[in-house]
Structure formats: C-alpha cells, structure tokens
Coordinates of N, CA and C in Angstrom, one line a residue:
X1 N 88.1 99.2 76.3 CA 89.2 99.0 77.2 C 89.3 100.1 78.2
X2 N 88.8 101.3 77.8 CA 88.9 102.5 78.7 C 88.0 102.2 80.0
X3 N 86.8 101.7 79.7 CA 86.0 101.4 80.9 C 86.6 100.3 81.8
X4 N 87.2 99.3 81.2 CA 87.8 98.3 82.0 C 89.0 98.8 82.8
X5 N 89.7 99.8 82.3 CA 90.8 100.4 83.0 C 90.2 101.2 84.2
X6 N 89.2 101.9 84.0 CA 88.5 102.7 85.1 C 88.0 101.7 86.1
X7 N 87.3 100.7 85.7 CA 86.8 99.7 86.7 C 87.9 99.0 87.5
X8 N 89.0 98.7 86.8 CA 90.1 98.1 87.5 C 90.7 99.0 88.5
X9 N 90.9 100.3 88.2 CA 91.4 101.3 89.2 C 90.4 101.4 90.3
X10 N 89.1 101.5 90.1 CA 88.1 101.6 91.1 C 88.2 100.4 92.1
X11 N 88.2 99.2 91.5 CA 88.3 98.0 92.3 C 89.6 97.9 93.2
X12 N 90.7 98.4 92.5 CA 92.0 98.4 93.2 C 91.9 99.4 94.5
X13 N 91.3 100.6 94.2 CA 91.2 101.5 95.3 C 90.4 101.0 96.5
X14 N 89.3 100.3 96.1 CA 88.4 99.8 97.2 C 89.1 98.7 97.9
X15 N 89.8 97.8 97.2 CA 90.5 96.7 97.9 C 91.6 97.2 98.8
X16 N 92.4 98.2 98.3 CA 93.5 98.8 99.1 C 92.9 99.4 100.3
X17 N 91.8 100.2 100.3 CA 91.3 100.8 101.5 C 90.8 99.7 102.4
X18 N 90.1 98.7 101.9 CA 89.6 97.6 102.8 C 90.8 96.9 103.5
X19 N 91.9 96.7 102.8 CA 92.9 95.9 103.4 C 93.9 96.7 104.3
X20 N 94.0 98.0 104.2 CA 95.0 98.7 105.0 C 94.4 99.2 106.3
X21 N 93.1 99.0 106.5 CA 92.6 99.4 107.8 C 91.9 98.2 108.5
X22 N 91.9 98.3 109.8 CA 91.2 97.3 110.6 C 89.7 97.5 110.7
X23 N 89.0 96.4 110.8 CA 87.5 96.5 111.0 C 87.2 97.4 112.2
X24 N 86.2 98.2 112.0 CA 85.6 99.0 113.1 C 86.5 100.2 113.5
X25 N 87.5 100.5 112.7 CA 88.3 101.7 112.9 C 87.8 102.8 112.0
X26 N 87.4 103.9 112.5 CA 86.9 105.0 111.6 C 88.1 105.7 111.0
X27 N 88.0 105.9 109.7 CA 89.1 106.6 108.9 C 88.4 107.6 108.0
X28 N 87.8 108.6 108.5 CA 87.2 109.7 107.8 C 88.0 110.3 106.7
X29 N 89.3 110.5 107.0 CA 90.2 111.1 106.1 C 90.5 110.2 104.9
X30 N 90.5 108.9 105.1 CA 90.7 107.9 104.0 C 89.4 107.9 103.2
X31 N 88.3 107.9 103.8 CA 87.0 107.8 103.1 C 86.9 109.1 102.2
X32 N 87.2 110.2 102.7 CA 87.2 111.5 101.9 C 88.2 111.4 100.8
X33 N 89.4 110.9 101.0 CA 90.3 110.8 99.9 C 89.8 109.8 98.8
X34 N 89.2 108.7 99.2 CA 88.6 107.8 98.3 C 87.5 108.4 97.5
X35 N 86.6 109.1 98.1 CA 85.5 109.7 97.4 C 86.0 110.8 96.4
X36 N 87.0 111.6 96.9 CA 87.6 112.6 96.0 C 88.2 111.9 94.7
X37 N 89.0 110.9 95.0 CA 89.6 110.2 93.8 C 88.6 109.6 92.9
X38 N 87.6 108.9 93.5 CA 86.6 108.3 92.6 C 85.7 109.3 91.8
X39 N 85.5 110.4 92.4 CA 84.8 111.5 91.7 C 85.6 112.0 90.5
X40 N 86.9 112.2 90.8 CA 87.8 112.7 89.7 C 87.9 111.6 88.6
X41 N 88.0 110.3 89.0 CA 88.0 109.2 88.1 C 86.8 109.2 87.2
X42 N 85.6 109.3 87.8 CA 84.4 109.3 87.1 C 84.3 110.5 86.1
X43 N 84.8 111.7 86.5 CA 84.8 112.9 85.7 C 85.9 112.9 84.6
X44 N 86.7 111.9 84.6 CA 87.8 111.8 83.6 C 89.0 112.7 83.9
X45 N 89.1 113.1 85.2 CA 90.1 114.0 85.6 C 91.2 113.3 86.4
X46 N 91.3 112.0 86.4 CA 92.2 111.3 87.2 C 93.0 110.3 86.3
X47 N 94.2 110.7 85.9 CA 95.1 109.9 85.1 C 95.8 108.9 85.9
X48 N 96.7 108.1 85.3 CA 97.5 107.1 86.1 C 98.3 107.6 87.2
X49 N 98.8 108.8 87.1 CA 99.6 109.4 88.2 C 98.7 109.7 89.4
X50 N 97.5 110.0 89.1 CA 96.5 110.3 90.2 C 96.3 109.1 91.1
X51 N 96.4 107.9 90.5 CA 96.2 106.7 91.2 C 97.4 106.5 92.2
X52 N 98.6 106.8 91.8 CA 99.7 106.8 92.6 C 99.6 107.8 93.8
X53 N 99.1 109.0 93.4 CA 98.9 110.0 94.5 C 97.9 109.5 95.5
X54 N 96.8 108.8 95.0 CA 95.8 108.3 95.9 C 96.4 107.2 96.8
X55 N 97.2 106.4 96.3 CA 97.8 105.3 97.1 C 98.6 105.9 98.2
X56 N 99.4 106.9 97.9 CA 100.2 107.6 98.9 C 99.4 108.2 100.0
X57 N 98.3 108.8 99.6 CA 97.4 109.4 100.6 C 96.7 108.3 101.4
X58 N 96.3 107.3 100.8 CA 95.6 106.2 101.5 C 96.6 105.5 102.5
X59 N 97.8 105.3 102.1 CA 98.8 104.7 103.0 C 99.1 105.6 104.2
X60 N 99.2 106.9 103.9 CA 99.4 107.9 104.9 C 98.2 107.9 105.9
X61 N 97.0 107.9 105.4 CA 95.8 107.9 106.3 C 95.8 106.6 107.2
X62 N 96.3 105.5 106.7 CA 96.3 104.3 107.5 C 97.6 104.1 108.3
X63 N 98.5 105.1 108.3 CA 99.7 105.0 109.1 C 100.8 104.3 108.5
X64 N 100.8 104.1 107.1 CA 101.8 103.4 106.4 C 102.6 104.3 105.4
X65 N 102.7 105.6 105.7 CA 103.3 106.5 104.8 C 104.7 106.1 104.5
X66 N 105.0 105.8 103.2 CA 106.4 105.5 102.9 C 107.3 106.8 102.9
X67 N 108.5 106.7 103.3 CA 109.4 107.8 103.5 C 110.3 108.0 102.3
X68 N 110.2 109.2 101.7 CA 111.0 109.5 100.5 C 111.8 110.7 100.7
X69 N 111.6 111.5 101.8 CA 112.3 112.8 101.9 C 113.6 112.7 102.7
X70 N 113.9 111.6 103.3 CA 115.2 111.4 104.0 C 115.4 109.9 104.2
X71 N 116.6 109.5 104.5 CA 117.0 108.1 104.7 C 116.2 107.6 105.9
X72 N 115.6 106.4 105.7 CA 114.7 105.8 106.7 C 115.6 105.2 107.8
X73 N 116.9 105.1 107.7 CA 117.7 104.6 108.7 C 118.4 105.7 109.5
X74 N 119.1 106.6 108.8 CA 119.9 107.6 109.5 C 119.3 109.0 109.5
X75 N 118.2 109.1 108.7 CA 117.5 110.4 108.6 C 118.3 111.4 107.8
X76 N 119.4 111.0 107.2 CA 120.2 111.9 106.4 C 119.6 112.2 105.0
X77 N 120.2 113.1 104.3 CA 119.8 113.5 103.0 C 119.9 112.4 102.0
X78 N 119.1 112.4 101.0 CA 119.1 111.3 100.0 C 120.2 111.7 99.0
X79 N 121.1 110.8 98.7 CA 122.1 111.1 97.7 C 121.7 110.7 96.3
X80 N 122.6 110.7 95.4 CA 122.2 110.4 94.0 C 122.2 108.9 93.7
X81 N 122.4 108.0 94.7 CA 122.3 106.6 94.5 C 121.5 105.9 95.6
X82 N 120.2 106.3 95.6 CA 119.3 105.8 96.7 C 118.8 104.3 96.4
X83 N 118.4 103.7 97.5 CA 117.7 102.4 97.3 C 116.4 102.6 98.2
X84 N 115.6 101.5 98.1 CA 114.3 101.6 98.9 C 114.2 100.2 99.6
X85 N 113.8 100.3 100.9 CA 113.7 99.1 101.7 C 112.3 99.1 102.3
X86 N 111.6 98.1 101.9 CA 110.2 97.9 102.3 C 110.1 97.7 103.8
X87 N 111.0 97.0 104.4 CA 110.9 96.7 105.8 C 111.1 97.9 106.7
X88 N 111.9 98.9 106.2 CA 112.1 100.1 106.9 C 111.2 101.2 106.4
X89 N 110.4 100.9 105.5 CA 109.3 101.9 105.0 C 109.8 103.0 104.2
X90 N 110.9 102.9 103.5 CA 111.3 104.1 102.7 C 112.6 104.0 102.1
X91 N 113.1 105.1 101.6 CA 114.3 105.3 100.9 C 115.5 105.1 101.9
X92 N 116.6 104.6 101.3 CA 117.8 104.4 102.1 C 119.0 105.1 101.3
X93 N 119.8 105.8 102.0 CA 120.9 106.4 101.4 C 122.0 105.4 101.1
X94 N 123.0 105.8 100.2 CA 124.1 104.9 99.9 C 124.9 104.4 101.1
X95 N 125.1 105.4 102.0 CA 125.9 105.1 103.2 C 125.2 103.9 104.1
X96 N 123.9 103.9 104.1 CA 123.2 102.9 104.9 C 122.8 101.7 104.2
X97 N 122.9 101.7 102.8 CA 122.3 100.6 102.1 C 122.9 99.2 102.4
X98 N 124.2 99.2 102.9 CA 124.8 97.9 103.2 C 124.1 97.3 104.5
X99 N 123.4 98.1 105.3 CA 122.8 97.6 106.5 C 121.4 96.9 106.2
X100 N 120.9 97.0 105.0 CA 119.6 96.4 104.7 C 119.7 95.6 103.4
X101 N 120.0 94.4 103.5 CA 120.3 93.6 102.3 C 119.1 93.4 101.3
X102 N 117.9 93.6 101.8 CA 116.7 93.4 101.0 C 116.3 94.7 100.2
X103 N 117.1 95.7 100.3 CA 116.8 97.0 99.5 C 117.0 96.8 98.0
X104 N 116.3 97.6 97.3 CA 116.5 97.6 95.8 C 116.7 99.0 95.4
X105 N 117.5 99.2 94.3 CA 117.9 100.5 93.8 C 116.8 101.2 93.1
X106 N 116.7 102.5 93.3 CA 115.7 103.3 92.7 C 116.4 104.6 92.2
X107 N 115.8 105.3 91.3 CA 116.5 106.5 90.8 C 116.1 107.7 91.7
X108 N 117.1 108.6 91.8 CA 116.8 109.8 92.5 C 115.7 110.6 91.9
X109 N 115.5 110.5 90.6 CA 114.4 111.2 89.9 C 113.1 110.7 90.4
X110 N 113.0 109.4 90.6 CA 111.7 108.8 91.0 C 111.5 109.2 92.5
X111 N 112.5 109.1 93.3 CA 112.3 109.5 94.7 C 111.8 111.0 94.8
X112 N 112.4 111.9 94.0 CA 112.0 113.3 94.0 C 110.6 113.4 93.5
X113 N 110.2 112.6 92.6 CA 108.8 112.7 92.1 C 107.8 112.2 93.2
X114 N 108.2 111.2 93.9 CA 107.3 110.7 95.0 C 107.2 111.8 96.1
X115 N 108.3 112.5 96.4 CA 108.3 113.6 97.4 C 107.3 114.7 96.9
X116 N 107.4 115.0 95.7 CA 106.5 116.1 95.1 C 105.0 115.6 95.2
X117 N 104.7 114.4 94.9 CA 103.3 113.9 95.1 C 102.9 113.9 96.5
X118 N 103.7 113.5 97.4 CA 103.4 113.6 98.8 C 103.1 115.0 99.3
X119 N 103.8 115.9 98.7 CA 103.6 117.3 99.0 C 102.4 118.0 98.4
X120 N 101.7 117.2 97.5 CA 100.5 117.7 96.9 C 100.6 118.1 95.4
X121 N 101.8 118.1 94.8 CA 102.0 118.4 93.4 C 101.2 117.4 92.5
X122 N 100.7 117.9 91.5 CA 99.9 117.0 90.6 C 100.5 117.2 89.2
X123 N 101.7 116.6 89.0 CA 102.3 116.7 87.7 C 102.3 115.3 87.1
X124 N 101.8 115.1 85.9 CA 101.7 113.7 85.4 C 103.1 113.1 85.2
X125 N 103.3 111.9 85.5 CA 104.5 111.1 85.3 C 104.5 110.5 83.9
X126 N 105.6 110.3 83.3 CA 105.7 109.6 82.0 C 105.5 108.1 82.3
X127 N 105.3 107.3 81.2 CA 105.1 105.9 81.3 C 106.2 105.1 82.1
X128 N 107.4 105.4 81.8 CA 108.5 104.7 82.4 C 108.6 105.0 83.9
X129 N 108.4 106.2 84.3 CA 108.4 106.6 85.7 C 107.2 106.0 86.4
X130 N 106.1 106.0 85.8 CA 104.9 105.4 86.4 C 105.1 103.9 86.6
X131 N 105.7 103.2 85.6 CA 106.0 101.8 85.8 C 106.9 101.5 87.0
X132 N 108.0 102.4 87.1 CA 108.9 102.2 88.2 C 108.2 102.5 89.6
X133 N 107.4 103.6 89.6 CA 106.6 103.9 90.8 C 105.6 102.9 91.2
X134 N 104.9 102.3 90.2 CA 104.0 101.3 90.4 C 104.7 100.1 91.0
X135 N 105.8 99.7 90.5 CA 106.5 98.5 91.0 C 107.0 98.7 92.4
X136 N 107.4 99.9 92.7 CA 107.9 100.3 94.1 C 106.7 100.2 95.1
X137 N 105.6 100.8 94.7 CA 104.4 100.8 95.6 C 103.8 99.4 95.7
X138 N 103.8 98.6 94.6 CA 103.3 97.3 94.7 C 104.1 96.5 95.7
X139 N 105.4 96.6 95.7 CA 106.3 95.9 96.6 C 106.1 96.4 98.1
X140 N 106.0 97.7 98.2 CA 105.7 98.2 99.6 C 104.4 97.8 100.1
X141 N 103.4 97.9 99.4 CA 102.0 97.5 99.8 C 102.0 96.0 100.1
X142 N 102.5 95.2 99.2 CA 102.6 93.7 99.5 C 103.3 93.4 100.8
X143 N 104.4 94.1 101.0 CA 105.1 93.9 102.3 C 104.3 94.2 103.5
X144 N 103.6 95.4 103.4 CA 102.8 95.8 104.6 C 101.6 94.9 104.8
X145 N 101.0 94.3 103.7 CA 99.9 93.5 103.9 C 100.2 92.0 104.0
X146 N 101.4 91.6 103.6 CA 101.9 90.2 103.6 C 101.5 89.5 102.3
X147 N 101.0 90.2 101.3 CA 100.6 89.7 100.0 C 100.2 90.8 99.1
X148 N 100.3 90.4 97.8 CA 99.9 91.4 96.7 C 98.4 91.4 96.6
X149 N 97.8 92.6 96.4 CA 96.4 92.7 96.2 C 96.0 92.0 95.0
X150 N 94.8 91.4 95.0 CA 94.3 90.7 93.9 C 94.0 91.6 92.7
X151 N 93.5 92.8 93.1 CA 93.1 93.8 92.0 C 94.4 94.3 91.4
X152 N 95.5 94.3 92.1 CA 96.8 94.8 91.5 C 97.2 93.7 90.4
X153 N 97.1 92.5 90.7 CA 97.4 91.4 89.8 C 96.5 91.6 88.5
X154 N 95.2 91.9 88.7 CA 94.3 92.1 87.6 C 94.7 93.3 86.8
X155 N 95.1 94.3 87.4 CA 95.6 95.5 86.7 C 96.8 95.1 85.8
X156 N 97.7 94.3 86.4 CA 98.9 93.9 85.7 C 98.5 93.1 84.5
X157 N 97.6 92.2 84.6 CA 97.1 91.4 83.5 C 96.5 92.2 82.4
X158 N 95.8 93.3 82.8 CA 95.2 94.2 81.8 C 96.2 95.1 81.2
X159 N 97.4 95.3 81.8 CA 98.3 96.3 81.4 C 98.0 97.7 81.8
X160 N 97.2 97.8 82.9 CA 96.7 99.1 83.4 C 97.7 99.6 84.4
X161 N 98.1 100.9 84.3 CA 99.0 101.4 85.3 C 98.3 102.5 86.0

C-alpha cells in the first residue's frame, strides 16, 4: 500500500499541474517545483505535509495562491474565529464573514500552519490538521477548476492524505 500511496500522490501532482495551467504557457517555476517534489517523493523524503506544501507552491506558480496571511476582503488581521471563502481566494475575518455566505469556518491554528508552509517552513502536520488542510485545499482547487480532480477522488478512496 506504500507504493500505491506514492503513485497516487504522483498522479495527483501531475493532474494538478496539467489542470491549473493553460496549454502552451511556459511555467518553468512550476516544472521545477514538480521535479523537486517528485525527487523528494522518490527518495522517501516527502511526507503528507510535503504534498500540501507542493500544492500551495503549484497554485502560487499558476496565479491561484490562496491568501492566509490577511482577510481576503478587508485585508485586516486574522482574528481567532476565521473562515475561508473559495470565491475570494482566502481567509475571511469574523467582521467580514457575513458578507460571504459561502464561507466555511476554519481554525486559526490551521490558518497559521498554512502561512508557515507558504513562508517555506517544513514542519510536519498531525493527521487531524492534514485532514482539515486537505479538505480546504480540495474545495479551493475544485472551485478554481470547476470540478474536483479525479486523482483527488482516487486518493480519498485509498485513504491517502
């Protein structure tokens, strides 16, 4: 099952990269990030949190960077009761949450962990936090693409995070 988990992560990364860029647009930074992640995956140096870090980097390279460091509406500081809105591409503070009815609540701890990953920190997340992070990114990516990635569904079926 270890090989199947690695293969499912590899397929997911390839599908994500294929879907978030337009044909004939060069994305050297995305290609380099993909090669780096796949080499670490092959060497056994890429755990589940590394996949989340890769997704964030891939989204950033393609111009879809989710915003975690400030409110996506007012640009104010994030309070202790944040939510996330896929349509606005990021976290929303409590003061603005009434303006976006499709938002969903997230923990401040998760938002802080995303900020650290985007800043380059490589600290493994626990299973519960990974599950919450995976759910948030799945919703964000599905919104951006208009559908959930098939390989994400496959990973869900396998129980791979």
